[in-house]
CSV table of C-alpha atoms in Angstrom, one decimal:
chain,number,residue,atom,x,y,z
A,86,UNK,CA,0.0,0.0,0.0
A,87,UNK,CA,1.3,3.5,-0.9
A,88,UNK,CA,0.2,5.6,2.1
A,89,UNK,CA,-0.5,5.1,5.8
A,90,UNK,CA,-2.0,7.6,8.3
A,91,UNK,CA,-0.7,7.3,11.8
A,92,UNK,CA,-3.1,9.2,14.0
A,93,UNK,CA,-1.9,9.9,17.5
A,94,UNK,CA,-4.2,12.1,19.6
A,95,UNK,CA,-2.8,11.1,22.9
A,96,UNK,CA,0.9,12.0,22.8
A,97,UNK,CA,2.1,15.3,24.2
A,98,UNK,CA,5.7,16.3,24.9
A,99,UNK,CA,7.9,13.2,25.3
A,100,UNK,CA,5.0,10.7,25.9
A,101,UNK,CA,5.8,7.4,24.1
A,102,UNK,CA,8.6,9.2,22.2
A,103,UNK,CA,10.9,6.2,21.7
A,104,UNK,CA,8.1,3.9,20.8
A,105,UNK,CA,6.5,6.4,18.3
A,106,UNK,CA,9.8,7.2,16.7
A,107,UNK,CA,10.6,3.4,16.3
A,108,UNK,CA,7.2,2.7,14.9
A,109,UNK,CA,7.5,5.6,12.4
A,110,UNK,CA,10.8,4.2,11.1
A,111,UNK,CA,9.2,0.7,10.8
A,112,UNK,CA,6.3,2.1,8.8
A,113,UNK,CA,8.7,4.0,6.5
A,114,UNK,CA,10.1,0.6,5.4
A,115,UNK,CA,6.6,-0.7,4.4
A,116,UNK,CA,4.9,2.3,2.9
A,117,UNK,CA,5.8,4.9,0.3
A,118,UNK,CA,4.4,7.7,2.5
A,119,UNK,CA,3.8,7.9,6.2
A,120,UNK,CA,1.7,10.8,7.6
A,121,UNK,CA,2.0,11.2,11.3
A,122,UNK,CA,-0.8,13.3,12.9
A,123,UNK,CA,0.1,14.5,16.4
A,124,UNK,CA,0.4,17.5,18.7
A,125,UNK,CA,2.8,20.3,18.2
A,126,UNK,CA,4.8,19.4,21.3
A,127,UNK,CA,5.0,15.7,20.3
A,128,UNK,CA,6.2,16.4,16.8
A,129,UNK,CA,8.8,19.0,18.0
A,130,UNK,CA,10.0,16.4,20.5
A,131,UNK,CA,10.3,13.7,17.9
A,132,UNK,CA,12.1,16.0,15.4
A,133,UNK,CA,14.7,16.8,18.1
A,134,UNK,CA,15.3,13.1,18.6
A,135,UNK,CA,15.8,12.3,14.9
A,136,UNK,CA,18.0,15.3,14.1
A,137,UNK,CA,21.1,13.2,14.7
A,138,UNK,CA,19.8,10.2,12.8
A,139,UNK,CA,19.1,9.7,9.1
A,140,UNK,CA,15.4,10.6,8.7
A,141,UNK,CA,13.4,8.7,6.0
A,142,UNK,CA,12.1,11.3,3.6
A,143,UNK,CA,8.7,9.6,3.4
A,144,UNK,CA,7.8,10.4,7.0
A,145,UNK,CA,5.6,13.5,6.9
A,146,UNK,CA,4.7,15.3,10.1
A,147,UNK,CA,1.1,16.8,10.3
A,148,UNK,CA,0.4,19.0,13.3
A,149,UNK,CA,-3.1,18.8,14.9
A,150,UNK,CA,-4.5,20.4,18.0
A,151,UNK,CA,-4.3,18.2,21.1
A,152,UNK,CA,-5.3,19.5,24.5
A,153,UNK,CA,-2.4,19.4,26.9
A,154,UNK,CA,-2.3,18.9,30.7
A,155,UNK,CA,-1.6,16.1,33.1
A,156,UNK,CA,-4.4,16.1,35.6
A,157,UNK,CA,-7.0,13.3,35.2
A,158,UNK,CA,-9.6,15.7,34.0
A,159,UNK,CA,-7.3,17.3,31.4
A,160,UNK,CA,-6.4,13.8,30.2
A,161,UNK,CA,-10.1,13.1,29.9
A,162,UNK,CA,-10.6,16.2,27.8
A,163,UNK,CA,-7.7,15.1,25.6
A,164,UNK,CA,-9.4,11.7,25.1
A,165,UNK,CA,-12.8,13.3,24.3
A,166,UNK,CA,-11.3,15.7,21.8
A,167,UNK,CA,-9.1,13.0,20.4
A,168,UNK,CA,-12.0,10.7,19.7
A,169,UNK,CA,-13.8,13.4,17.7
A,170,UNK,CA,-10.7,14.3,15.8
A,171,UNK,CA,-9.9,10.7,15.1
A,172,UNK,CA,-13.4,10.1,13.7
A,173,UNK,CA,-13.0,12.8,11.0
A,174,UNK,CA,-9.4,11.7,10.2
A,175,UNK,CA,-10.6,8.1,9.7
A,176,UNK,CA,-13.3,9.4,7.2
A,177,UNK,CA,-10.6,11.5,5.5
A,178,UNK,CA,-8.2,8.6,5.1
A,179,UNK,CA,-10.7,5.8,4.7
A,180,UNK,CA,-9.1,4.6,1.5
A,181,UNK,CA,-5.7,4.3,3.1
A,182,UNK,CA,-4.4,2.1,5.8
A,183,UNK,CA,-4.9,3.7,9.2
A,184,UNK,CA,-3.0,3.2,12.5
A,185,UNK,CA,-4.3,4.7,15.7
A,186,UNK,CA,-1.7,5.5,18.4
A,187,UNK,CA,-3.8,4.1,21.2
A,188,UNK,CA,-7.2,2.6,22.0
A,189,UNK,CA,-9.1,5.7,23.0
A,190,UNK,CA,-12.0,4.6,25.1
A,191,UNK,CA,-14.2,7.4,23.7
A,192,UNK,CA,-13.6,6.1,20.1
A,193,UNK,CA,-14.8,2.6,20.9
A,194,UNK,CA,-18.5,3.3,20.5
A,195,UNK,CA,-18.1,4.1,16.8
A,196,UNK,CA,-15.0,2.1,15.6
A,197,UNK,CA,-16.9,-1.0,14.5
A,198,UNK,CA,-19.6,1.0,12.7
A,199,UNK,CA,-17.1,3.2,10.9
A,200,UNK,CA,-14.9,0.3,9.8
A,201,UNK,CA,-18.0,-1.6,8.5
A,202,UNK,CA,-19.7,1.3,6.7
A,203,UNK,CA,-16.5,2.8,5.2
A,204,UNK,CA,-14.8,-0.6,4.6
A,205,UNK,CA,-11.7,0.8,6.2
A,206,UNK,CA,-8.9,-1.1,7.7
A,207,UNK,CA,-8.0,0.3,11.2
A,208,UNK,CA,-5.1,-0.9,13.2
A,209,UNK,CA,-5.0,0.1,16.9
A,210,UNK,CA,-1.8,0.1,18.8
A,211,UNK,CA,-2.6,-0.9,22.4
A,212,UNK,CA,-0.7,0.4,25.4
A,213,UNK,CA,-1.6,0.8,29.0
A,214,UNK,CA,-5.3,1.4,28.3
A,215,UNK,CA,-6.0,-2.4,28.1
A,216,UNK,CA,-5.0,-2.6,31.8
A,217,UNK,CA,-8.1,-0.6,32.7
A,218,UNK,CA,-10.3,-3.7,32.2
A,219,UNK,CA,-8.6,-5.6,35.0
A,220,UNK,CA,-8.1,-2.6,37.3
A,221,UNK,CA,-10.0,-2.9,40.6
A,222,UNK,CA,-11.1,-0.5,43.3
A,223,UNK,CA,-11.4,2.6,41.1
A,224,UNK,CA,-12.7,5.6,43.0
A,225,UNK,CA,-16.3,6.5,42.1
A,226,UNK,CA,-15.7,9.8,40.5
A,227,UNK,CA,-12.5,9.0,38.6
A,228,UNK,CA,-12.6,9.2,34.8
A,229,UNK,CA,-10.9,5.8,34.8
A,230,UNK,CA,-14.2,4.2,35.7
A,231,UNK,CA,-15.6,5.5,32.3
A,232,UNK,CA,-12.5,4.3,30.4
A,233,UNK,CA,-12.8,0.8,31.9
A,234,UNK,CA,-16.5,0.5,31.1
A,235,UNK,CA,-16.1,1.7,27.5
A,236,UNK,CA,-13.1,-0.5,26.7
A,237,UNK,CA,-14.6,-3.5,28.4
A,238,UNK,CA,-17.8,-3.2,26.4
A,239,UNK,CA,-15.8,-2.9,23.2
A,240,UNK,CA,-13.7,-6.0,23.9
A,241,UNK,CA,-16.7,-8.0,25.1
A,242,UNK,CA,-18.6,-7.6,21.8
A,243,UNK,CA,-17.5,-9.0,18.5
A,244,UNK,CA,-14.9,-6.7,16.9
A,245,UNK,CA,-15.4,-6.0,13.2
A,246,UNK,CA,-12.9,-7.9,10.9
A,247,UNK,CA,-11.6,-4.6,9.6
A,248,UNK,CA,-10.2,-3.7,13.0
A,249,UNK,CA,-7.0,-5.2,14.4
A,250,UNK,CA,-5.6,-4.7,17.9
A,251,UNK,CA,-1.8,-4.5,17.7
A,252,UNK,CA,-0.4,-6.0,21.0
A,253,UNK,CA,3.2,-5.5,22.0
A,254,UNK,CA,4.1,-8.9,23.3
A,255,UNK,CA,3.0,-12.6,23.3
A,256,UNK,CA,2.3,-12.5,27.0
A,257,UNK,CA,-0.2,-9.7,26.4
A,258,UNK,CA,-2.0,-11.7,23.7
A,259,UNK,CA,-2.2,-14.8,26.0
A,260,UNK,CA,-3.8,-12.8,28.8
A,261,UNK,CA,-6.2,-10.9,26.5
A,262,UNK,CA,-7.3,-14.1,24.8
A,263,UNK,CA,-8.1,-15.6,28.3
A,264,UNK,CA,-10.3,-12.6,29.0
A,265,UNK,CA,-11.9,-12.1,25.6
A,266,UNK,CA,-11.5,-15.3,23.5
A,267,UNK,CA,-14.3,-14.3,21.1
A,268,UNK,CA,-12.0,-11.7,19.5
A,269,UNK,CA,-8.8,-13.7,19.4
A,270,UNK,CA,-8.6,-13.5,15.6
A,271,UNK,CA,-8.5,-9.7,15.9
A,272,UNK,CA,-5.4,-9.6,18.0
A,273,UNK,CA,-2.0,-9.2,16.3
A,274,UNK,CA,1.4,-9.2,18.0
A,275,UNK,CA,4.8,-7.6,17.4
A,276,UNK,CA,7.6,-7.0,19.8
A,277,UNK,CA,7.8,-3.5,21.5
A,278,UNK,CA,10.2,-1.7,19.2
A,279,UNK,CA,12.9,0.4,20.7
A,280,UNK,CA,15.5,2.9,19.3
A,281,UNK,CA,18.6,1.7,21.0
A,282,UNK,CA,21.8,3.8,21.2
A,283,UNK,CA,24.4,3.0,18.6
A,284,UNK,CA,27.4,3.7,20.9
A,285,UNK,CA,28.6,1.4,23.6
A,286,UNK,CA,28.0,2.5,27.1
A,287,UNK,CA,31.1,3.5,29.1
A,288,UNK,CA,32.3,0.9,31.6
A,289,UNK,CA,31.1,1.9,35.1
A,290,UNK,CA,33.9,2.6,37.5
A,291,UNK,CA,34.1,0.0,40.3
A,292,UNK,CA,32.8,1.2,43.6
A,293,UNK,CA,32.5,-0.3,47.1
A,294,UNK,CA,28.9,1.0,47.2
A,295,UNK,CA,26.3,-0.9,45.3
A,296,UNK,CA,24.3,1.8,43.4
A,297,UNK,CA,20.7,0.8,42.6
A,298,UNK,CA,17.7,2.9,41.6
A,299,UNK,CA,14.3,3.3,40.1
A,300,UNK,CA,13.9,5.5,37.0
A,301,UNK,CA,11.2,7.6,35.6
A,302,UNK,CA,8.2,9.2,37.3
A,303,UNK,CA,7.4,7.4,40.6
A,304,UNK,CA,4.1,7.0,42.4
A,305,UNK,CA,2.1,4.6,44.6
A,306,UNK,CA,0.6,3.1,41.5
A,307,UNK,CA,4.0,2.2,40.2
A,308,UNK,CA,5.0,0.4,43.4
A,309,UNK,CA,7.1,3.1,45.1
A,310,UNK,CA,5.8,2.0,48.5
A,311,UNK,CA,7.6,-1.3,48.0
A,312,UNK,CA,10.7,0.6,47.2
A,313,UNK,CA,10.5,2.6,50.5
A,314,UNK,CA,9.8,-0.7,52.3
A,315,UNK,CA,12.9,-2.3,50.7
A,316,UNK,CA,15.0,0.7,52.0
A,317,UNK,CA,13.8,0.0,55.5
A,318,UNK,CA,14.7,-3.7,55.1
A,319,UNK,CA,18.2,-2.7,53.9
A,320,UNK,CA,18.7,0.1,56.4
A,321,UNK,CA,21.8,-1.4,57.9
A,322,UNK,CA,23.6,-1.7,54.5
A,323,UNK,CA,22.5,1.8,53.6
A,324,UNK,CA,23.8,3.3,56.8
A,325,UNK,CA,27.1,1.4,56.5
A,326,UNK,CA,27.5,2.9,53.0
A,327,UNK,CA,27.4,-0.6,51.4
A,328,UNK,CA,24.3,0.4,49.4
A,329,UNK,CA,22.7,3.5,47.8
A,330,UNK,CA,19.1,3.5,46.7
A,331,UNK,CA,18.2,6.3,44.2
A,332,UNK,CA,15.1,7.7,42.7
A,333,UNK,CA,16.0,9.1,39.2
A,334,UNK,CA,12.9,10.9,38.0
A,335,UNK,CA,10.0,13.1,38.9
A,336,UNK,CA,8.1,12.7,42.1
A,337,UNK,CA,5.7,14.4,44.5
A,338,UNK,CA,7.3,13.3,47.8
A,339,UNK,CA,8.8,15.3,50.7
A,340,UNK,CA,12.5,14.3,50.6
A,341,UNK,CA,13.0,14.8,54.3
A,342,UNK,CA,10.5,12.1,55.1
A,343,UNK,CA,12.7,9.4,53.4
A,344,UNK,CA,16.2,9.8,54.7
A,345,UNK,CA,17.3,6.3,53.5
A,346,UNK,CA,16.6,7.2,49.8
A,347,UNK,CA,18.6,9.5,47.5
A,348,UNK,CA,16.3,11.7,45.5
A,349,UNK,CA,18.0,13.0,42.4
A,350,UNK,CA,15.3,15.6,41.7
A,351,UNK,CA,13.5,17.9,44.0
A,352,UNK,CA,9.8,17.6,44.6
A,353,UNK,CA,7.9,18.2,41.2
A,354,UNK,CA,11.2,18.9,39.5
A,355,UNK,CA,11.6,17.5,36.0
A,356,UNK,CA,15.1,16.3,35.1
A,357,UNK,CA,16.7,17.2,31.8
A,358,UNK,CA,17.3,14.2,29.5
A,359,UNK,CA,21.0,14.7,29.8
A,360,UNK,CA,21.0,14.6,33.6
A,361,UNK,CA,18.5,11.7,33.6
A,362,UNK,CA,20.8,9.7,31.4
A,363,UNK,CA,23.9,10.7,33.3
A,364,UNK,CA,22.4,9.5,36.6
A,365,UNK,CA,21.3,6.2,35.1
A,366,UNK,CA,24.9,5.7,33.9
A,367,UNK,CA,26.0,5.7,37.6
A,368,UNK,CA,23.7,2.8,38.5
A,369,UNK,CA,24.8,-0.8,38.9
A,370,UNK,CA,21.2,-2.0,38.3
A,371,UNK,CA,17.6,-0.7,37.9
A,372,UNK,CA,14.9,-1.8,40.2
A,373,UNK,CA,11.3,-2.4,39.2
A,374,UNK,CA,8.4,-2.9,41.6
A,375,UNK,CA,5.6,-4.0,39.2
A,376,UNK,CA,4.1,-7.1,40.8
A,377,UNK,CA,2.2,-10.1,39.4
A,378,UNK,CA,-1.0,-8.1,39.1
A,379,UNK,CA,0.6,-5.5,36.8
A,380,UNK,CA,1.8,-5.6,33.2
A,381,UNK,CA,-0.6,-8.4,32.2
A,382,UNK,CA,-2.1,-6.4,29.3
A,383,UNK,CA,0.6,-3.8,28.5
A,384,UNK,CA,4.2,-3.6,27.6
A,385,UNK,CA,6.9,-1.5,29.5
A,386,UNK,CA,9.1,1.0,27.9
A,387,UNK,CA,11.0,1.5,31.1
A,388,UNK,CA,12.6,-2.0,31.0
A,389,UNK,CA,14.0,-1.1,27.6
A,390,UNK,CA,15.5,2.1,29.0
A,391,UNK,CA,17.5,-0.1,31.4
A,392,UNK,CA,18.5,-2.5,28.6
A,393,UNK,CA,19.4,0.4,26.4
A,394,UNK,CA,21.9,1.6,29.1
A,395,UNK,CA,23.1,-2.0,29.6
A,396,UNK,CA,22.0,-2.0,33.3
A,397,UNK,CA,21.1,-5.2,35.1
A,398,UNK,CA,17.5,-5.5,36.2
A,399,UNK,CA,16.1,-6.6,39.5
A,400,UNK,CA,12.3,-6.8,39.3
A,401,UNK,CA,9.3,-8.2,41.0
A,402,UNK,CA,7.7,-10.9,39.0
A,403,UNK,CA,5.1,-10.0,36.3
A,404,UNK,CA,4.2,-11.6,33.0
A,405,UNK,CA,5.7,-9.0,30.7
A,406,UNK,CA,9.0,-8.6,32.4
A,407,UNK,CA,9.4,-12.4,32.6
A,408,UNK,CA,8.6,-12.7,28.8
A,409,UNK,CA,11.3,-10.1,27.9
A,410,UNK,CA,14.0,-11.4,30.2
A,411,UNK,CA,13.3,-15.1,29.6
A,412,UNK,CA,16.3,-17.1,30.6
A,413,UNK,CA,18.8,-14.3,30.0
A,414,UNK,CA,21.4,-13.3,32.6
A,415,UNK,CA,20.6,-9.6,32.5
A,416,UNK,CA,17.8,-9.7,35.0
A,417,UNK,CA,16.8,-11.2,38.3
A,418,UNK,CA,13.0,-11.7,38.9
A,419,UNK,CA,11.9,-11.9,42.5
A,420,UNK,CA,8.6,-13.1,43.9
A,421,UNK,CA,8.4,-10.6,46.7
A,422,UNK,CA,10.3,-7.8,48.5
A,423,UNK,CA,11.8,-10.2,50.9
A,424,UNK,CA,13.4,-12.2,48.1
A,425,UNK,CA,14.6,-8.9,46.5
A,426,UNK,CA,16.2,-8.0,49.8
A,427,UNK,CA,18.0,-11.3,49.9
A,428,UNK,CA,19.3,-10.9,46.3
A,429,UNK,CA,20.7,-7.5,47.0
A,430,UNK,CA,22.4,-8.7,50.2
A,431,UNK,CA,24.0,-11.5,48.3
A,432,UNK,CA,25.3,-9.1,45.7
A,433,UNK,CA,26.8,-6.9,48.5
A,434,UNK,CA,28.4,-9.9,50.1
A,435,UNK,CA,29.8,-11.2,46.8
A,436,UNK,CA,27.8,-14.4,46.8
A,437,UNK,CA,26.0,-13.3,43.6
A,438,UNK,CA,28.4,-12.3,40.8
A,439,UNK,CA,25.6,-10.2,39.3
A,440,UNK,CA,27.3,-8.6,36.3
A,441,UNK,CA,26.5,-9.4,32.7
A,442,UNK,CA,28.5,-9.1,29.4
A,443,UNK,CA,27.7,-6.6,26.6
A,444,UNK,CA,26.9,-9.6,24.4
A,445,UNK,CA,24.1,-10.6,26.7
A,446,UNK,CA,22.5,-7.2,26.6
A,447,UNK,CA,23.0,-7.0,22.8
A,448,UNK,CA,21.1,-10.2,22.3
A,449,UNK,CA,18.0,-8.8,23.9
A,450,UNK,CA,18.5,-5.4,22.1
A,451,UNK,CA,18.6,-7.2,18.8
A,452,UNK,CA,15.3,-8.8,19.4
A,453,UNK,CA,13.6,-5.5,20.2
A,454,UNK,CA,15.5,-3.2,17.9
A,455,UNK,CA,13.2,-1.4,15.5
A,456,UNK,CA,15.5,-2.3,12.6
A,457,UNK,CA,14.7,-6.0,13.1
A,458,UNK,CA,10.9,-5.7,13.5
A,459,UNK,CA,8.3,-5.7,10.8
A,460,UNK,CA,4.6,-4.7,10.9
A,461,UNK,CA,2.5,-7.8,11.3
């Protein structure tokens, strides 16, 4: 097919930047012309990322208005507006192949009808929104309750043959089929593409202090309470300067309340990308606290940030992380915080050699490198 329209009404700023950039490059290999519809801030951000890389000339950036903001109600407004904008863009490009950058819950009521009436092929890239259908204990007046109801209804009914849900991992498809088997033929899978660094990482200088940390925005929903609990469990090693636990990313916590933890950023401060990467370079490993109830229906970009920097991973067990790490030596998967504590103590004592070779990281990188992934 000659042209594809990639409609992304969700991304603002650096949201999904590496994924979107990787997917655009993949599309450029399969289509003569790729038109990417997104917000001004998203497009500017992507252009800054590709300035140092050869840019396929067939990728055309088309700016559209997208409401910004990060509160739950601002995001809801973005979803509502995005659903309306997507509707008209689908009509406009009905004769071309269409990719939607996410499964917008407010688009679900019309997607089957539009695909059937217009005979249009619509491919929907699914991210964290699929997790809404299994999320429990949602507060009564949170927009998330609406998202969950709409997406659940969409998946429960028979999806039109013109619509394909693009899932970013086999484990996600397995779990989605278990929940909604009636639409199993509408689920397609490809590995989560990533834009890995070309240059090798600098060897980290050896230190007597084991330097571990979590990266990115932290919150209760992302398991940060378990991180604070781990710090308490390892208080003795932290106070003896055998261990340093860091938070590298934005947060909304009062630093003085957590003396065992090293916050790189101040409360509500956003780190520059250079400082963010420099701090990650200092780590011996990246910690993840997504437990077995999480990442059943979504992929993780954060795990690839660690792999990109060739940092070992110590994680709680969940389906997606286990599927990525497999039997490789670059990660240690723990069943609970107590087990994670034991692993870290063994690393400090020298009982666990811990370190991995560049070749082991590069094997995983090759599997998820956008250059080695084709559209299904």
